[in-house]
Tab-separated table of C-alpha atoms and ligand atoms in Angstrom:
chain	number	residue	atom	x	y	z
A	44	MET	CA	57.784	48.426	149.367
A	45	TYR	CA	56.546	44.981	148.553
A	46	ASN	CA	53.600	42.841	149.636
A	47	SER	CA	53.872	40.071	152.179
A	48	LYS	CA	51.251	37.497	153.197
A	49	ALA	CA	50.359	37.574	156.878
A	50	TYR	CA	47.730	36.849	159.511
A	51	SER	CA	46.442	39.823	161.457
A	52	ALA	CA	43.735	40.706	163.985
A	53	ALA	CA	41.553	43.791	163.478
A	54	SER	CA	40.498	44.198	167.132
A	55	ALA	CA	40.854	42.612	170.565
A	56	LYS	CA	37.777	40.504	169.859
A	57	SER	CA	38.600	39.501	166.261
A	58	PRO	CA	40.210	36.232	165.270
A	59	LEU	CA	43.432	36.311	163.291
A	60	ALA	CA	42.733	36.249	159.558
A	61	SER	CA	44.581	36.345	156.262
A	62	ALA	CA	45.914	39.774	155.251
A	63	LYS	CA	48.406	41.466	152.946
A	64	ILE	CA	50.959	43.800	154.545
A	65	ASN	CA	53.709	46.075	153.277
A	66	ARG	CA	57.362	45.365	153.921
A	67	ARG	CA	60.111	47.848	153.122
A	68	ASP	CA	62.724	47.116	150.494
A	69	PRO	CA	65.992	46.368	152.277
A	70	THR	CA	68.074	49.472	153.098
A	71	PRO	CA	71.917	49.111	153.276
A	72	HIS	CA	71.865	47.599	156.798
A	73	ASP	CA	68.821	45.387	156.297
A	74	VAL	CA	68.405	41.653	155.932
A	75	GLN	CA	65.352	40.294	154.117
A	76	ILE	CA	64.251	36.897	155.385
A	77	GLU	CA	61.830	34.325	154.022
A	78	ILE	CA	60.145	33.143	157.213
A	79	LEU	CA	59.999	29.351	157.510
A	80	PHE	CA	58.647	28.916	161.054
A	81	CYS	CA	57.283	31.239	163.728
A	82	GLY	CA	56.531	30.151	167.283
A	83	ILE	CA	53.369	31.172	169.137
A	84	CYS	CA	54.241	32.930	172.398
A	85	HIS	CA	51.664	33.622	175.089
A	86	SER	CA	52.654	37.289	174.714
A	87	ASP	CA	51.084	37.109	171.235
A	88	VAL	CA	47.783	36.157	172.888
A	89	HIS	CA	48.110	38.908	175.546
A	90	LEU	CA	48.808	41.517	172.862
A	91	VAL	CA	46.263	40.398	170.253
A	92	ARG	CA	43.618	40.618	172.994
A	93	ASN	CA	44.997	43.929	174.361
A	94	GLU	CA	45.468	42.396	177.814
A	95	TRP	CA	48.456	44.644	178.555
A	96	SER	CA	46.498	47.804	177.688
A	97	GLY	CA	47.999	49.675	180.679
A	98	ALA	CA	51.695	49.100	180.011
A	99	LEU	CA	51.627	48.277	176.306
A	100	PRO	CA	48.418	49.141	174.436
A	101	THR	CA	47.815	47.271	171.186
A	102	VAL	CA	47.560	49.084	167.859
A	103	TYR	CA	45.256	47.368	165.340
A	104	PRO	CA	45.558	45.698	162.969
A	105	ILE	CA	48.212	43.626	164.721
A	106	VAL	CA	50.440	41.014	163.070
A	107	PRO	CA	51.988	39.086	165.969
A	108	GLY	CA	54.999	36.768	166.016
A	109	HIS	CA	58.470	37.199	167.496
A	110	GLU	CA	59.934	33.709	167.337
A	111	ILE	CA	61.124	33.801	163.764
A	112	VAL	CA	63.424	31.512	161.850
A	113	GLY	CA	64.000	31.568	158.118
A	114	ARG	CA	66.371	31.926	155.227
A	115	VAL	CA	68.014	35.130	154.028
A	116	THR	CA	66.738	36.193	150.595
A	117	LYS	CA	68.454	39.554	150.173
A	118	VAL	CA	70.918	41.762	152.081
A	119	GLY	CA	71.683	45.492	151.938
A	120	ALA	CA	75.048	46.694	150.612
A	121	ALA	CA	76.516	47.270	154.102
A	122	VAL	CA	75.611	43.849	155.514
A	123	THR	CA	78.614	41.587	156.048
A	124	LYS	CA	77.286	39.050	158.580
A	125	PHE	CA	74.745	37.410	156.245
A	126	LYS	CA	74.344	36.425	152.622
A	127	PRO	CA	71.366	35.057	150.682
A	128	GLY	CA	70.730	31.419	151.573
A	129	ASP	CA	71.929	31.701	155.191
A	130	LEU	CA	69.687	30.624	158.055
A	131	ALA	CA	68.619	33.522	160.257
A	132	GLY	CA	66.616	34.153	163.411
A	133	VAL	CA	64.718	37.181	164.701
A	134	GLY	CA	63.331	37.540	168.213
A	135	CYS	CA	61.349	40.219	170.021
A	136	MET	CA	63.345	43.261	168.870
A	137	VAL	CA	64.096	44.661	165.419
A	138	ASP	CA	65.765	47.972	166.283
A	139	ALA	CA	67.139	50.198	169.067
A	140	ASP	CA	69.238	53.372	169.145
A	141	CYS	CA	72.463	51.308	169.538
A	142	THR	CA	74.137	54.328	171.212
A	143	CYS	CA	72.679	54.439	174.754
A	144	PRO	CA	74.423	52.811	177.728
A	145	GLU	CA	72.006	49.848	177.654
A	146	CYS	CA	72.704	49.133	173.982
A	147	LYS	CA	76.450	49.566	174.492
A	148	ALA	CA	76.297	47.038	177.323
A	149	GLY	CA	74.465	44.546	175.094
A	150	PHE	CA	71.089	45.070	176.761
A	151	GLU	CA	69.168	46.340	173.745
A	152	GLN	CA	65.949	45.088	175.349
A	153	PHE	CA	66.214	47.931	177.888
A	154	CYS	CA	67.034	50.669	175.367
A	155	PRO	CA	64.497	53.511	175.734
A	156	ASN	CA	64.208	53.498	171.938
A	157	MET	CA	63.926	49.752	171.456
A	158	ILE	CA	61.540	48.740	168.648
A	159	MET	CA	59.643	45.527	169.141
A	160	THR	CA	59.215	43.106	166.267
A	161	TYR	CA	55.511	43.984	166.262
A	162	ASN	CA	53.303	46.705	167.744
A	163	SER	CA	56.047	49.390	167.881
A	164	PRO	CA	56.051	52.550	165.741
A	165	ASP	CA	57.547	51.781	162.311
A	166	LYS	CA	60.083	54.479	161.490
A	167	HIS	CA	60.374	53.078	157.962
A	168	GLY	CA	56.685	53.733	157.339
A	169	ALA	CA	55.775	50.328	155.908
A	170	GLY	CA	52.878	50.454	158.372
A	171	PRO	CA	51.850	52.572	161.357
A	172	VAL	CA	53.489	49.922	163.548
A	173	THR	CA	55.908	47.066	162.997
A	174	TYR	CA	54.434	43.759	161.858
A	175	GLY	CA	55.665	40.437	163.235
A	176	GLY	CA	56.449	36.954	162.093
A	177	TYR	CA	53.013	35.478	161.293
A	178	SER	CA	54.032	36.299	157.761
A	179	ASP	CA	56.055	34.883	154.881
A	180	SER	CA	58.741	37.583	154.832
A	181	ILE	CA	60.336	40.228	157.055
A	182	VAL	CA	63.028	42.910	156.731
A	183	VAL	CA	65.201	43.560	159.788
A	184	ASN	CA	68.273	45.641	160.653
A	185	ASP	CA	71.264	43.272	160.600
A	186	HIS	CA	72.241	43.913	164.235
A	187	PHE	CA	68.982	42.252	165.300
A	188	VAL	CA	69.348	39.178	163.089
A	189	LEU	CA	70.816	36.097	164.759
A	190	ARG	CA	72.898	33.282	163.319
A	191	VAL	CA	71.182	29.892	163.614
A	192	PRO	CA	73.207	26.695	164.202
A	193	ALA	CA	72.836	24.426	161.173
A	194	ASN	CA	72.453	21.203	163.170
A	195	LEU	CA	69.088	22.030	164.764
A	196	ASN	CA	65.500	21.305	163.698
A	197	LEU	CA	64.157	24.644	162.445
A	198	ALA	CA	60.586	24.308	163.725
A	199	GLY	CA	62.070	23.770	167.188
A	200	VAL	CA	64.570	26.616	166.802
A	201	ALA	CA	61.915	29.309	166.276
A	202	PRO	CA	60.772	29.355	169.944
A	203	LEU	CA	64.367	29.778	171.110
A	204	LEU	CA	64.164	33.366	169.856
A	205	CYS	CA	61.794	34.308	172.698
A	206	ALA	CA	61.019	31.388	175.036
A	207	GLY	CA	64.668	30.302	174.812
A	208	ILE	CA	66.399	33.571	175.571
A	209	THR	CA	63.785	34.619	178.158
A	210	THR	CA	64.625	31.583	180.275
A	211	TYR	CA	68.340	31.244	179.451
A	212	SER	CA	69.120	34.833	180.460
A	213	PRO	CA	67.823	34.718	184.071
A	214	MET	CA	69.204	31.201	184.576
A	215	ARG	CA	72.658	32.531	183.671
A	216	HIS	CA	72.254	35.805	185.552
A	217	TRP	CA	71.225	34.078	188.792
A	218	GLY	CA	73.797	31.328	188.463
A	219	ALA	CA	71.605	28.269	187.953
A	220	GLY	CA	74.100	25.424	187.817
A	221	LYS	CA	75.808	22.626	189.729
A	222	GLY	CA	74.910	22.505	193.423
A	223	LYS	CA	71.894	24.796	192.994
A	224	LYS	CA	68.265	23.849	193.565
A	225	VAL	CA	66.211	25.536	190.864
A	226	GLY	CA	62.420	25.642	190.539
A	227	VAL	CA	60.468	26.273	187.354
A	228	VAL	CA	56.823	27.268	187.796
A	229	GLY	CA	54.487	26.587	184.848
A	230	LEU	CA	55.412	23.988	182.235
A	231	GLY	CA	54.433	25.925	179.119
A	232	GLY	CA	56.507	27.320	176.271
A	233	LEU	CA	58.844	29.277	178.527
A	234	GLY	CA	58.799	26.792	181.396
A	235	HIS	CA	59.840	23.786	179.340
A	236	MET	CA	62.815	25.740	177.957
A	237	GLY	CA	63.700	26.788	181.524
A	238	VAL	CA	63.785	23.118	182.522
A	239	LYS	CA	66.026	22.220	179.580
A	240	PHE	CA	68.490	25.032	180.337
A	241	ALA	CA	68.594	24.510	184.119
A	242	HIS	CA	69.219	20.797	183.514
A	243	ALA	CA	71.915	21.477	180.888
A	244	LEU	CA	73.599	23.900	183.298
A	245	GLY	CA	73.740	21.157	185.935
A	246	ALA	CA	71.182	22.363	188.495
A	247	HIS	CA	68.801	20.165	190.493
A	248	VAL	CA	65.505	21.045	188.792
A	249	VAL	CA	62.031	20.937	190.321
A	250	VAL	CA	58.996	21.655	188.150
A	251	PHE	CA	55.800	23.089	189.636
A	252	THR	CA	52.805	22.391	187.457
A	253	THR	CA	49.037	22.628	187.771
A	254	SER	CA	48.726	19.844	185.180
A	255	PRO	CA	49.245	16.313	186.588
A	256	ASN	CA	49.331	14.956	183.008
A	257	LYS	CA	52.617	16.811	182.373
A	258	LYS	CA	54.548	14.924	185.057
A	259	ASP	CA	56.230	12.350	182.786
A	260	ASP	CA	57.105	15.011	180.228
A	261	ALA	CA	58.666	17.194	182.916
A	262	LEU	CA	60.974	14.339	183.927
A	263	ARG	CA	61.822	13.618	180.285
A	264	LEU	CA	62.613	17.294	179.685
A	265	GLY	CA	65.184	17.246	182.490
A	266	ALA	CA	63.363	17.774	185.795
A	267	ASP	CA	64.665	15.842	188.807
A	268	GLU	CA	61.374	16.236	190.684
A	269	VAL	CA	57.851	17.332	189.805
A	270	VAL	CA	55.397	18.964	192.204
A	271	ILE	CA	51.688	19.231	191.448
A	272	SER	CA	51.175	22.738	192.778
A	273	LYS	CA	47.546	22.150	193.760
A	274	ASN	CA	48.698	19.505	196.276
A	275	ALA	CA	49.468	21.275	199.585
A	276	ASN	CA	51.421	18.313	201.016
A	277	GLU	CA	53.726	18.113	198.024
A	278	MET	CA	54.258	21.886	198.150
A	279	GLN	CA	55.111	21.880	201.867
A	280	LYS	CA	57.984	19.424	201.427
A	281	HIS	CA	60.033	22.037	199.564
A	282	GLY	CA	59.632	24.986	201.982
A	283	GLY	CA	62.741	27.177	202.381
A	284	SER	CA	64.908	25.081	200.064
A	285	PHE	CA	65.371	26.793	196.683
A	286	ASP	CA	68.273	28.949	195.538
A	287	PHE	CA	66.367	30.206	192.536
A	288	ILE	CA	62.857	29.941	191.109
A	289	LEU	CA	61.799	30.983	187.621
A	290	ASP	CA	58.107	31.884	187.474
A	291	ALA	CA	56.784	31.488	183.920
A	292	VAL	CA	53.043	31.508	184.629
A	293	ALA	CA	50.811	33.488	182.276
A	294	ALA	CA	47.829	33.888	184.676
A	295	GLN	CA	46.904	34.892	188.241
A	296	HIS	CA	48.515	32.680	190.890
A	297	ASP	CA	49.819	32.868	194.450
A	298	LEU	CA	53.380	34.131	194.338
A	299	ASN	CA	53.760	33.985	198.131
A	300	ALA	CA	53.599	30.182	198.045
A	301	TYR	CA	56.755	30.211	195.904
A	302	LEU	CA	58.529	33.014	197.784
A	303	ASN	CA	58.195	30.894	200.908
A	304	MET	CA	60.045	28.083	199.177
A	305	LEU	CA	63.223	30.120	198.820
A	306	ARG	CA	66.124	29.573	201.179
A	307	ARG	CA	68.002	32.508	202.717
A	308	ASP	CA	68.974	35.022	200.009
A	309	GLY	CA	67.094	33.043	197.404
A	310	THR	CA	65.523	34.767	194.412
A	311	ILE	CA	62.403	34.421	192.335
A	312	THR	CA	62.489	35.883	188.866
A	313	LEU	CA	59.215	36.622	187.145
A	314	VAL	CA	59.203	36.147	183.420
A	315	GLY	CA	55.466	35.475	183.205
A	316	ALA	CA	53.435	38.642	182.699
A	317	PRO	CA	49.830	38.041	183.845
A	318	GLU	CA	47.197	40.577	182.894
A	319	LYS	CA	46.365	41.468	186.530
A	320	HIS	CA	48.694	42.535	189.367
A	321	LEU	CA	50.089	39.873	191.700
A	322	GLU	CA	49.757	40.288	195.478
A	323	ILE	CA	52.815	39.950	197.682
A	324	SER	CA	52.933	39.624	201.452
A	325	ALA	CA	55.857	41.630	202.890
A	326	PHE	CA	56.685	38.720	205.185
A	327	SER	CA	57.327	36.423	202.228
A	328	LEU	CA	60.270	38.691	201.423
A	329	LEU	CA	61.406	39.711	204.928
A	330	MET	CA	61.865	36.170	206.096
A	331	GLY	CA	65.146	34.870	204.735
A	332	ARG	CA	66.096	38.169	203.043
A	333	ARG	CA	64.477	36.898	199.865
A	334	SER	CA	64.420	38.722	196.558
A	335	LEU	CA	61.817	39.104	193.866
A	336	SER	CA	62.987	40.189	190.434
A	337	GLY	CA	61.936	40.224	186.807
A	338	SER	CA	63.627	39.606	183.500
A	339	LEU	CA	62.804	40.681	179.959
A	340	ILE	CA	63.974	38.481	177.072
A	341	GLY	CA	67.745	39.094	176.663
A	342	GLY	CA	70.136	41.271	174.679
A	343	ILE	CA	71.405	40.423	171.216
A	344	PRO	CA	74.872	39.168	172.310
A	345	GLU	CA	73.290	36.869	174.907
A	346	THR	CA	70.664	35.665	172.414
A	347	GLN	CA	73.473	34.621	170.072
A	348	GLU	CA	75.260	32.954	173.011
A	349	MET	CA	72.033	31.051	173.809
A	350	LEU	CA	71.620	29.878	170.194
A	351	ASP	CA	75.239	28.719	170.095
A	352	PHE	CA	74.733	26.939	173.454
A	353	CYS	CA	71.667	25.205	171.956
A	354	GLY	CA	73.678	24.197	168.884
A	355	LYS	CA	76.403	22.710	171.076
A	356	HIS	CA	74.035	20.894	173.438
A	357	ASN	CA	71.481	19.987	170.760
A	358	ILE	CA	68.683	21.867	172.495
A	359	THR	CA	65.484	22.907	170.719
A	360	SER	CA	61.925	23.518	171.813
A	361	ASP	CA	59.454	20.620	171.820
A	362	VAL	CA	56.996	21.799	169.204
A	363	GLU	CA	53.665	20.952	167.667
A	364	VAL	CA	53.917	22.209	164.093
A	365	ILE	CA	50.675	23.716	162.804
A	366	PRO	CA	49.539	25.440	159.624
A	367	MET	CA	48.690	29.133	159.926
A	368	GLN	CA	45.016	28.313	159.411
A	369	LYS	CA	44.982	26.662	162.889
A	370	VAL	CA	46.338	29.689	164.743
A	371	ASN	CA	43.066	30.708	166.420
A	372	GLU	CA	42.503	27.155	167.634
A	373	ALA	CA	46.089	27.115	168.924
A	374	TYR	CA	45.407	30.260	170.995
A	375	GLU	CA	42.409	28.586	172.661
A	376	ARG	CA	44.445	25.469	173.398
A	377	MET	CA	47.278	27.562	174.828
A	378	LEU	CA	44.813	29.215	177.210
A	379	LYS	CA	43.847	25.730	178.446
A	380	SER	CA	47.547	24.833	179.006
A	381	ASP	CA	47.085	22.302	176.202
A	382	VAL	CA	50.328	22.747	174.299
A	383	LYS	CA	53.351	20.457	174.275
A	384	TYR	CA	55.194	22.656	174.562
A	385	ARG	CA	55.131	25.304	171.874
A	386	PHE	CA	53.158	25.764	168.685
A	387	SER	CA	55.389	26.445	165.710
A	388	ILE	CA	53.651	27.760	162.591
A	389	ASP	CA	54.863	26.295	159.289
A	390	MET	CA	54.847	29.285	156.952
A	391	ALA	CA	54.587	27.042	153.881
A	392	SER	CA	50.876	26.980	154.833
A	393	LEU	CA	50.597	30.661	153.822
A	394	LYS	CA	51.238	29.753	150.177
A	395	SER	CA	47.590	28.704	149.735
A	396	GLU	CA	46.268	32.050	151.057
B	648	LIG	P1	52.227	29.180	178.057
B	648	LIG	O1	52.905	28.315	177.075
B	648	LIG	O2	50.768	29.397	177.976
B	648	LIG	O3	52.631	28.628	179.505
B	648	LIG	C1	52.125	29.160	180.689
B	648	LIG	C2	51.974	28.035	181.709
B	648	LIG	O4	51.536	28.618	182.915
B	648	LIG	C3	50.926	27.017	181.368
B	648	LIG	O5	51.350	26.017	180.491
B	648	LIG	C4	50.598	26.453	182.725
B	648	LIG	O6	51.572	25.483	183.101
B	648	LIG	C5	50.792	27.640	183.653
B	648	LIG	N1	49.493	28.232	184.015
B	648	LIG	C6	48.552	28.693	183.179
B	648	LIG	N2	47.498	29.165	183.874
B	648	LIG	C7	47.809	29.019	185.165
B	648	LIG	C8	47.155	29.340	186.376
B	648	LIG	N3	45.935	29.899	186.382
B	648	LIG	N4	47.783	29.064	187.543
B	648	LIG	C9	48.995	28.497	187.536
B	648	LIG	N5	49.655	28.159	186.423
B	648	LIG	C10	49.077	28.413	185.259
B	648	LIG	O7	52.856	30.652	178.029
B	648	LIG	P2	54.358	31.120	177.673
B	648	LIG	O8	54.426	31.458	176.237
B	648	LIG	O9	55.311	30.174	178.270
B	648	LIG	O10	54.410	32.520	178.441
B	648	LIG	C11	54.297	32.582	179.852
B	648	LIG	C12	54.218	34.033	180.294
B	648	LIG	O11	55.478	34.662	180.049
B	648	LIG	C13	53.196	34.884	179.539
B	648	LIG	O12	52.580	35.764	180.453
B	648	LIG	C14	54.034	35.640	178.541
B	648	LIG	O13	53.451	36.837	178.113
B	648	LIG	C15	55.275	35.883	179.344
B	648	LIG	N6	56.496	36.168	178.566
B	648	LIG	C16	57.395	37.009	179.121
B	648	LIG	C17	58.596	37.265	178.472
B	648	LIG	C18	59.612	38.119	179.128
B	648	LIG	O14	60.510	38.625	178.430
B	648	LIG	N7	59.568	38.299	180.421
B	648	LIG	C19	58.861	36.667	177.233
B	648	LIG	C20	57.905	35.805	176.704
B	648	LIG	C21	56.730	35.558	177.376
B	648	LIG	P3	51.160	24.149	183.931
B	648	LIG	O15	50.164	23.440	183.056
B	648	LIG	O16	52.457	23.450	184.056
B	648	LIG	O17	50.623	24.618	185.240
B	649	LIG	ZN1	57.497	35.856	173.409
């Protein structure tokens, strides 16, 4: 075991504060990474505040962070994919059984024994639960470590590990591309990546936002049209016209308004995970044989595919780089939709702790 600097929260009502945590020494299949940047996902806020207590209760203290990019410092004897000095990424998962049908199909995120990067039982015993990327170092099984294209800005790469794959995967699964009209609801961390991917895949992209001040950015990010969702007239114009809509909203909102915008056999995929249940009118689905689905991050092979796609198309997240000491302020700003479009924590700021 060795000590790592981190930021953790002691309870749902506590701010994140400086802490020391244990990390295991690398075992033969482990990769030790010096973390350079970690993105702030809205899931971090949900979990730190125990907002998913029904489905996923939080164990305290919690060290959040699952959008990790850094440099390899040490590898176990059996690791062949990485060597010290390589760039490396880690997303929302750090382990799974790797033998079940889901793992064999490359869907580790659906493995019944999947271990999340933080807040899952730690079978290595470095802590009661796994600790995430708001930290200067992490040790991860090599299967769950991703190769990072060398041509990309690292602060902007970090959010690809969650916001990137979470939007890339459903866009690919539902065939967002040329000739398709694709909606993205909520221009936050996930939403802005959804816009970039849908645009890069060749779809006609419409952004739905509650924030009129994001209109120009939405167009710059790749949207063809922007709808201010509070404006009923603007909303009505798009009724029954979408092939696919990605809903990336973190709070309560009216899903039926978006279901009614789908054309026949159109689909909405939820990636946003609001604290409270969403209400659905049966008729929103019956009319037009519409579908409602969900999507959870993406498997390791697809995450690598997404990173390679980003390398080829020069895609990164638009980030505001902050020191760790501003993390609590960043959470408050995120809750006010005041983030353009992802906070990325510069881990060099932990050196002074
Ligand atoms: P975020 O950066 O805070 O973005 C959420 C956006 O939702 C906001 O920027 C805002 O966009 C919109 N919004 C916020 N409050 C709203 C309201 N009351 N009504 C309508 N729109 C509202 O969050 P994020 O990191 O992108 O995460 C979004 C959600 O996805 C979270 O619930 C998160 O936990 C979840 N998530 C799921 C997965 C998965 O695997 N499925 C992975 C990561 C995150 P506008 O200003 O444009 O309206
Ligand atoms: Zn996330």
